[in-house]
Amino acid sequence: MLIVRLASTGLTAYEVFVLLQNRPLTPLLHIDGHSIEVTVEDFDADGRPEIAVLYHCGGHSRGFVLFRIDPAGSVSRIPGAELGSDWPLIDWHDFDGDGQLEIRTRDRNWSKVPIMDYVEKVYGWKGTSVQLLSTKDVTPSEGDTRADP
């Protein structure tokens, strides 16, 4: 049994706790941000869920942290899976059809100002860590039509 609990510790502060069977309630993460979303999914297709924490930490900034639960019930951060984006796009999907979820971020490409476009990065599993799989330049019309404020 797995229970993930959120607690607000102020106007823009959150604590994430995890409760596993036969273990005490354990603090997992403290976030200073505007909002937080916690998802429990099997990202690496090993039959055990991972805990994904997505948070909005600034005007356009988002953060993402992924935790593994090992067979003994210990929870740890997955190497390479602490990601950020300065444009509010971080999502996950099986983008390449291999049965494992990949994580996509989009950042503004500041080298091309005043014509703003974005750099999209896709991260995936390499052994027991998450690593960058691909990078490409994209325009706002490619999948994300939000205008830059």
JSON list of C-alpha atoms in Angstrom, two decimals:
[
{"chain": "A", "resi": 1, "resn": "MET", "atom": "CA", "xyz": [0.00, 0.00, 0.00]},
{"chain": "A", "resi": 2, "resn": "LEU", "atom": "CA", "xyz": [1.26, 3.48, -0.91]},
{"chain": "A", "resi": 3, "resn": "ILE", "atom": "CA", "xyz": [-0.19, 6.78, 0.27]},
{"chain": "A", "resi": 4, "resn": "VAL", "atom": "CA", "xyz": [1.24, 10.14, -0.75]},
{"chain": "A", "resi": 5, "resn": "ARG", "atom": "CA", "xyz": [0.16, 13.07, 1.38]},
{"chain": "A", "resi": 6, "resn": "LEU", "atom": "CA", "xyz": [0.54, 16.81, 0.73]},
{"chain": "A", "resi": 7, "resn": "ALA", "atom": "CA", "xyz": [0.60, 19.42, 3.45]},
{"chain": "A", "resi": 8, "resn": "SER", "atom": "CA", "xyz": [0.61, 23.17, 2.98]},
{"chain": "A", "resi": 9, "resn": "THR", "atom": "CA", "xyz": [3.13, 24.83, 5.28]},
{"chain": "A", "resi": 10, "resn": "GLY", "atom": "CA", "xyz": [2.39, 28.40, 4.23]},
{"chain": "A", "resi": 11, "resn": "LEU", "atom": "CA", "xyz": [0.97, 30.39, 1.34]},
{"chain": "A", "resi": 12, "resn": "THR", "atom": "CA", "xyz": [3.52, 29.04, -1.14]},
{"chain": "A", "resi": 13, "resn": "ALA", "atom": "CA", "xyz": [5.15, 26.12, 0.64]},
{"chain": "A", "resi": 14, "resn": "TYR", "atom": "CA", "xyz": [4.29, 22.44, 0.49]},
{"chain": "A", "resi": 15, "resn": "GLU", "atom": "CA", "xyz": [5.54, 19.24, 2.09]},
{"chain": "A", "resi": 16, "resn": "VAL", "atom": "CA", "xyz": [5.21, 15.87, 0.38]},
{"chain": "A", "resi": 17, "resn": "PHE", "atom": "CA", "xyz": [5.04, 12.80, 2.61]},
{"chain": "A", "resi": 18, "resn": "VAL", "atom": "CA", "xyz": [4.93, 9.12, 1.72]},
{"chain": "A", "resi": 19, "resn": "LEU", "atom": "CA", "xyz": [3.39, 6.30, 3.73]},
{"chain": "A", "resi": 20, "resn": "LEU", "atom": "CA", "xyz": [4.27, 2.75, 2.77]},
{"chain": "A", "resi": 21, "resn": "GLN", "atom": "CA", "xyz": [2.90, -0.37, 4.39]},
{"chain": "A", "resi": 22, "resn": "ASN", "atom": "CA", "xyz": [4.60, -1.16, 7.72]},
{"chain": "A", "resi": 23, "resn": "ARG", "atom": "CA", "xyz": [6.65, 2.06, 7.64]},
{"chain": "A", "resi": 24, "resn": "PRO", "atom": "CA", "xyz": [6.21, 5.42, 9.38]},
{"chain": "A", "resi": 25, "resn": "LEU", "atom": "CA", "xyz": [5.01, 8.54, 7.55]},
{"chain": "A", "resi": 26, "resn": "THR", "atom": "CA", "xyz": [8.19, 9.88, 5.92]},
{"chain": "A", "resi": 27, "resn": "PRO", "atom": "CA", "xyz": [8.86, 13.42, 4.63]},
{"chain": "A", "resi": 28, "resn": "LEU", "atom": "CA", "xyz": [9.86, 13.22, 0.99]},
{"chain": "A", "resi": 29, "resn": "LEU", "atom": "CA", "xyz": [10.23, 16.78, -0.29]},
{"chain": "A", "resi": 30, "resn": "HIS", "atom": "CA", "xyz": [9.74, 20.44, 0.63]},
{"chain": "A", "resi": 31, "resn": "ILE", "atom": "CA", "xyz": [8.64, 22.73, -2.21]},
{"chain": "A", "resi": 32, "resn": "ASP", "atom": "CA", "xyz": [8.43, 26.52, -2.29]},
{"chain": "A", "resi": 33, "resn": "GLY", "atom": "CA", "xyz": [6.04, 27.21, -5.11]},
{"chain": "A", "resi": 34, "resn": "HIS", "atom": "CA", "xyz": [2.60, 28.32, -6.25]},
{"chain": "A", "resi": 35, "resn": "SER", "atom": "CA", "xyz": [1.08, 24.90, -6.89]},
{"chain": "A", "resi": 36, "resn": "ILE", "atom": "CA", "xyz": [2.01, 21.25, -6.72]},
{"chain": "A", "resi": 37, "resn": "GLU", "atom": "CA", "xyz": [0.82, 18.05, -8.36]},
{"chain": "A", "resi": 38, "resn": "VAL", "atom": "CA", "xyz": [1.78, 14.54, -7.28]},
{"chain": "A", "resi": 39, "resn": "THR", "atom": "CA", "xyz": [1.30, 11.53, -9.54]},
{"chain": "A", "resi": 40, "resn": "VAL", "atom": "CA", "xyz": [2.05, 7.88, -8.86]},
{"chain": "A", "resi": 41, "resn": "GLU", "atom": "CA", "xyz": [2.84, 6.00, -12.09]},
{"chain": "A", "resi": 42, "resn": "ASP", "atom": "CA", "xyz": [5.15, 3.27, -13.36]},
{"chain": "A", "resi": 43, "resn": "PHE", "atom": "CA", "xyz": [7.56, 5.42, -15.38]},
{"chain": "A", "resi": 44, "resn": "ASP", "atom": "CA", "xyz": [10.18, 2.73, -16.06]},
{"chain": "A", "resi": 45, "resn": "ALA", "atom": "CA", "xyz": [7.76, -0.19, -16.76]},
{"chain": "A", "resi": 46, "resn": "ASP", "atom": "CA", "xyz": [9.23, -2.37, -13.99]},
{"chain": "A", "resi": 47, "resn": "GLY", "atom": "CA", "xyz": [5.86, -3.08, -12.35]},
{"chain": "A", "resi": 48, "resn": "ARG", "atom": "CA", "xyz": [6.46, -0.73, -9.38]},
{"chain": "A", "resi": 49, "resn": "PRO", "atom": "CA", "xyz": [5.19, 2.85, -9.27]},
{"chain": "A", "resi": 50, "resn": "GLU", "atom": "CA", "xyz": [7.36, 5.92, -9.12]},
{"chain": "A", "resi": 51, "resn": "ILE", "atom": "CA", "xyz": [6.30, 9.16, -7.44]},
{"chain": "A", "resi": 52, "resn": "ALA", "atom": "CA", "xyz": [6.36, 12.22, -9.72]},
{"chain": "A", "resi": 53, "resn": "VAL", "atom": "CA", "xyz": [6.18, 15.69, -8.20]},
{"chain": "A", "resi": 54, "resn": "LEU", "atom": "CA", "xyz": [5.44, 18.58, -10.57]},
{"chain": "A", "resi": 55, "resn": "TYR", "atom": "CA", "xyz": [5.41, 22.10, -9.15]},
{"chain": "A", "resi": 56, "resn": "HIS", "atom": "CA", "xyz": [4.99, 25.68, -10.36]},
{"chain": "A", "resi": 57, "resn": "CYS", "atom": "CA", "xyz": [7.75, 27.70, -8.72]},
{"chain": "A", "resi": 58, "resn": "GLY", "atom": "CA", "xyz": [7.73, 31.08, -10.46]},
{"chain": "A", "resi": 59, "resn": "GLY", "atom": "CA", "xyz": [5.98, 33.24, -13.02]},
{"chain": "A", "resi": 60, "resn": "HIS", "atom": "CA", "xyz": [6.67, 30.72, -15.81]},
{"chain": "A", "resi": 61, "resn": "SER", "atom": "CA", "xyz": [8.95, 28.21, -14.12]},
{"chain": "A", "resi": 62, "resn": "ARG", "atom": "CA", "xyz": [8.16, 24.60, -13.34]},
{"chain": "A", "resi": 63, "resn": "GLY", "atom": "CA", "xyz": [10.07, 21.90, -11.57]},
{"chain": "A", "resi": 64, "resn": "PHE", "atom": "CA", "xyz": [9.86, 18.12, -11.65]},
{"chain": "A", "resi": 65, "resn": "VAL", "atom": "CA", "xyz": [11.30, 15.49, -9.31]},
{"chain": "A", "resi": 66, "resn": "LEU", "atom": "CA", "xyz": [10.90, 11.73, -9.66]},
{"chain": "A", "resi": 67, "resn": "PHE", "atom": "CA", "xyz": [11.28, 9.20, -6.82]},
{"chain": "A", "resi": 68, "resn": "ARG", "atom": "CA", "xyz": [11.77, 5.43, -6.94]},
{"chain": "A", "resi": 69, "resn": "ILE", "atom": "CA", "xyz": [10.31, 2.95, -4.47]},
{"chain": "A", "resi": 70, "resn": "ASP", "atom": "CA", "xyz": [12.58, -0.09, -4.22]},
{"chain": "A", "resi": 71, "resn": "PRO", "atom": "CA", "xyz": [11.28, -3.60, -3.41]},
{"chain": "A", "resi": 72, "resn": "ALA", "atom": "CA", "xyz": [12.24, -3.15, 0.26]},
{"chain": "A", "resi": 73, "resn": "GLY", "atom": "CA", "xyz": [10.09, 0.00, 0.45]},
{"chain": "A", "resi": 74, "resn": "SER", "atom": "CA", "xyz": [12.83, 2.63, 0.53]},
{"chain": "A", "resi": 75, "resn": "VAL", "atom": "CA", "xyz": [12.16, 5.82, -1.42]},
{"chain": "A", "resi": 76, "resn": "SER", "atom": "CA", "xyz": [14.95, 7.71, -3.21]},
{"chain": "A", "resi": 77, "resn": "ARG", "atom": "CA", "xyz": [15.37, 10.38, -5.88]},
{"chain": "A", "resi": 78, "resn": "ILE", "atom": "CA", "xyz": [16.07, 9.01, -9.32]},
{"chain": "A", "resi": 79, "resn": "PRO", "atom": "CA", "xyz": [19.38, 10.32, -10.69]},
{"chain": "A", "resi": 80, "resn": "GLY", "atom": "CA", "xyz": [18.87, 12.77, -13.56]},
{"chain": "A", "resi": 81, "resn": "ALA", "atom": "CA", "xyz": [15.14, 13.19, -12.87]},
{"chain": "A", "resi": 82, "resn": "GLU", "atom": "CA", "xyz": [15.27, 16.60, -11.20]},
{"chain": "A", "resi": 83, "resn": "LEU", "atom": "CA", "xyz": [14.25, 18.81, -14.09]},
{"chain": "A", "resi": 84, "resn": "GLY", "atom": "CA", "xyz": [13.12, 22.36, -14.63]},
{"chain": "A", "resi": 85, "resn": "SER", "atom": "CA", "xyz": [11.57, 24.53, -17.32]},
{"chain": "A", "resi": 86, "resn": "ASP", "atom": "CA", "xyz": [11.37, 28.30, -17.69]},
{"chain": "A", "resi": 87, "resn": "TRP", "atom": "CA", "xyz": [8.22, 27.91, -19.77]},
{"chain": "A", "resi": 88, "resn": "PRO", "atom": "CA", "xyz": [5.38, 26.07, -18.06]},
{"chain": "A", "resi": 89, "resn": "LEU", "atom": "CA", "xyz": [5.64, 22.80, -19.96]},
{"chain": "A", "resi": 90, "resn": "ILE", "atom": "CA", "xyz": [6.75, 19.61, -18.32]},
{"chain": "A", "resi": 91, "resn": "ASP", "atom": "CA", "xyz": [4.79, 16.51, -19.20]},
{"chain": "A", "resi": 92, "resn": "TRP", "atom": "CA", "xyz": [5.25, 12.78, -19.67]},
{"chain": "A", "resi": 93, "resn": "HIS", "atom": "CA", "xyz": [4.06, 10.22, -22.17]},
{"chain": "A", "resi": 94, "resn": "ASP", "atom": "CA", "xyz": [5.42, 7.21, -24.03]},
{"chain": "A", "resi": 95, "resn": "PHE", "atom": "CA", "xyz": [6.67, 9.44, -26.85]},
{"chain": "A", "resi": 96, "resn": "ASP", "atom": "CA", "xyz": [8.72, 6.73, -28.61]},
{"chain": "A", "resi": 97, "resn": "GLY", "atom": "CA", "xyz": [6.39, 3.74, -28.09]},
{"chain": "A", "resi": 98, "resn": "ASP", "atom": "CA", "xyz": [8.84, 1.61, -26.09]},
{"chain": "A", "resi": 99, "resn": "GLY", "atom": "CA", "xyz": [6.48, 1.06, -23.11]},
{"chain": "A", "resi": 100, "resn": "GLN", "atom": "CA", "xyz": [8.31, 3.46, -20.79]},
{"chain": "A", "resi": 101, "resn": "LEU", "atom": "CA", "xyz": [7.23, 7.02, -20.07]},
{"chain": "A", "resi": 102, "resn": "GLU", "atom": "CA", "xyz": [9.52, 9.79, -21.27]},
{"chain": "A", "resi": 103, "resn": "ILE", "atom": "CA", "xyz": [9.59, 13.26, -19.71]},
{"chain": "A", "resi": 104, "resn": "ARG", "atom": "CA", "xyz": [9.42, 16.36, -21.93]},
{"chain": "A", "resi": 105, "resn": "THR", "atom": "CA", "xyz": [10.42, 19.89, -20.97]},
{"chain": "A", "resi": 106, "resn": "ARG", "atom": "CA", "xyz": [10.27, 23.09, -22.98]},
{"chain": "A", "resi": 107, "resn": "ASP", "atom": "CA", "xyz": [12.45, 26.13, -22.34]},
{"chain": "A", "resi": 108, "resn": "ARG", "atom": "CA", "xyz": [12.65, 29.48, -24.06]},
{"chain": "A", "resi": 109, "resn": "ASN", "atom": "CA", "xyz": [15.54, 29.75, -26.51]},
{"chain": "A", "resi": 110, "resn": "TRP", "atom": "CA", "xyz": [17.00, 33.08, -25.42]},
{"chain": "A", "resi": 111, "resn": "SER", "atom": "CA", "xyz": [19.67, 33.03, -28.15]},
{"chain": "A", "resi": 112, "resn": "LYS", "atom": "CA", "xyz": [17.00, 33.82, -30.74]},
{"chain": "A", "resi": 113, "resn": "VAL", "atom": "CA", "xyz": [15.46, 36.92, -29.09]},
{"chain": "A", "resi": 114, "resn": "PRO", "atom": "CA", "xyz": [13.48, 38.94, -30.27]},
{"chain": "A", "resi": 115, "resn": "ILE", "atom": "CA", "xyz": [11.92, 36.06, -32.25]},
{"chain": "A", "resi": 116, "resn": "MET", "atom": "CA", "xyz": [11.11, 33.67, -29.45]},
{"chain": "A", "resi": 117, "resn": "ASP", "atom": "CA", "xyz": [11.15, 29.96, -30.01]},
{"chain": "A", "resi": 118, "resn": "TYR", "atom": "CA", "xyz": [11.73, 27.07, -27.67]},
{"chain": "A", "resi": 119, "resn": "VAL", "atom": "CA", "xyz": [14.07, 24.20, -26.98]},
{"chain": "A", "resi": 120, "resn": "GLU", "atom": "CA", "xyz": [12.23, 20.96, -26.32]},
{"chain": "A", "resi": 121, "resn": "LYS", "atom": "CA", "xyz": [14.08, 18.22, -24.44]},
{"chain": "A", "resi": 122, "resn": "VAL", "atom": "CA", "xyz": [12.95, 14.64, -23.97]},
{"chain": "A", "resi": 123, "resn": "TYR", "atom": "CA", "xyz": [14.40, 12.56, -21.12]},
{"chain": "A", "resi": 124, "resn": "GLY", "atom": "CA", "xyz": [14.14, 8.81, -20.69]},
{"chain": "A", "resi": 125, "resn": "TRP", "atom": "CA", "xyz": [15.48, 5.75, -18.92]},
{"chain": "A", "resi": 126, "resn": "LYS", "atom": "CA", "xyz": [19.08, 4.59, -19.25]},
{"chain": "A", "resi": 127, "resn": "GLY", "atom": "CA", "xyz": [19.66, 1.83, -16.72]},
{"chain": "A", "resi": 128, "resn": "THR", "atom": "CA", "xyz": [18.56, 3.15, -13.34]},
{"chain": "A", "resi": 129, "resn": "SER", "atom": "CA", "xyz": [18.74, 6.87, -14.14]},
{"chain": "A", "resi": 130, "resn": "VAL", "atom": "CA", "xyz": [17.01, 9.40, -16.36]},
{"chain": "A", "resi": 131, "resn": "GLN", "atom": "CA", "xyz": [19.10, 10.95, -19.14]},
{"chain": "A", "resi": 132, "resn": "LEU", "atom": "CA", "xyz": [18.58, 13.38, -21.99]},
{"chain": "A", "resi": 133, "resn": "LEU", "atom": "CA", "xyz": [17.46, 11.51, -25.12]},
{"chain": "A", "resi": 134, "resn": "SER", "atom": "CA", "xyz": [16.80, 14.32, -27.59]},
{"chain": "A", "resi": 135, "resn": "THR", "atom": "CA", "xyz": [16.76, 18.08, -28.05]},
{"chain": "A", "resi": 136, "resn": "LYS", "atom": "CA", "xyz": [15.07, 20.11, -30.78]},
{"chain": "A", "resi": 137, "resn": "ASP", "atom": "CA", "xyz": [14.08, 23.70, -31.50]},
{"chain": "A", "resi": 138, "resn": "VAL", "atom": "CA", "xyz": [10.33, 24.23, -31.75]},
{"chain": "A", "resi": 139, "resn": "THR", "atom": "CA", "xyz": [8.01, 27.17, -32.35]},
{"chain": "A", "resi": 140, "resn": "PRO", "atom": "CA", "xyz": [4.98, 27.97, -30.17]},
{"chain": "A", "resi": 141, "resn": "SER", "atom": "CA", "xyz": [2.71, 26.56, -32.88]},
{"chain": "A", "resi": 142, "resn": "GLU", "atom": "CA", "xyz": [4.28, 23.09, -32.55]},
{"chain": "A", "resi": 143, "resn": "GLY", "atom": "CA", "xyz": [2.18, 21.53, -29.81]},
{"chain": "A", "resi": 144, "resn": "ASP", "atom": "CA", "xyz": [1.93, 24.50, -27.44]},
{"chain": "A", "resi": 145, "resn": "THR", "atom": "CA", "xyz": [0.02, 27.51, -28.70]},
{"chain": "A", "resi": 146, "resn": "ARG", "atom": "CA", "xyz": [0.28, 29.63, -25.56]},
{"chain": "A", "resi": 147, "resn": "ALA", "atom": "CA", "xyz": [1.56, 33.09, -26.39]},
{"chain": "A", "resi": 148, "resn": "ASP", "atom": "CA", "xyz": [4.46, 34.50, -24.44]},
{"chain": "A", "resi": 149, "resn": "PRO", "atom": "CA", "xyz": [3.00, 37.04, -21.96]}
]
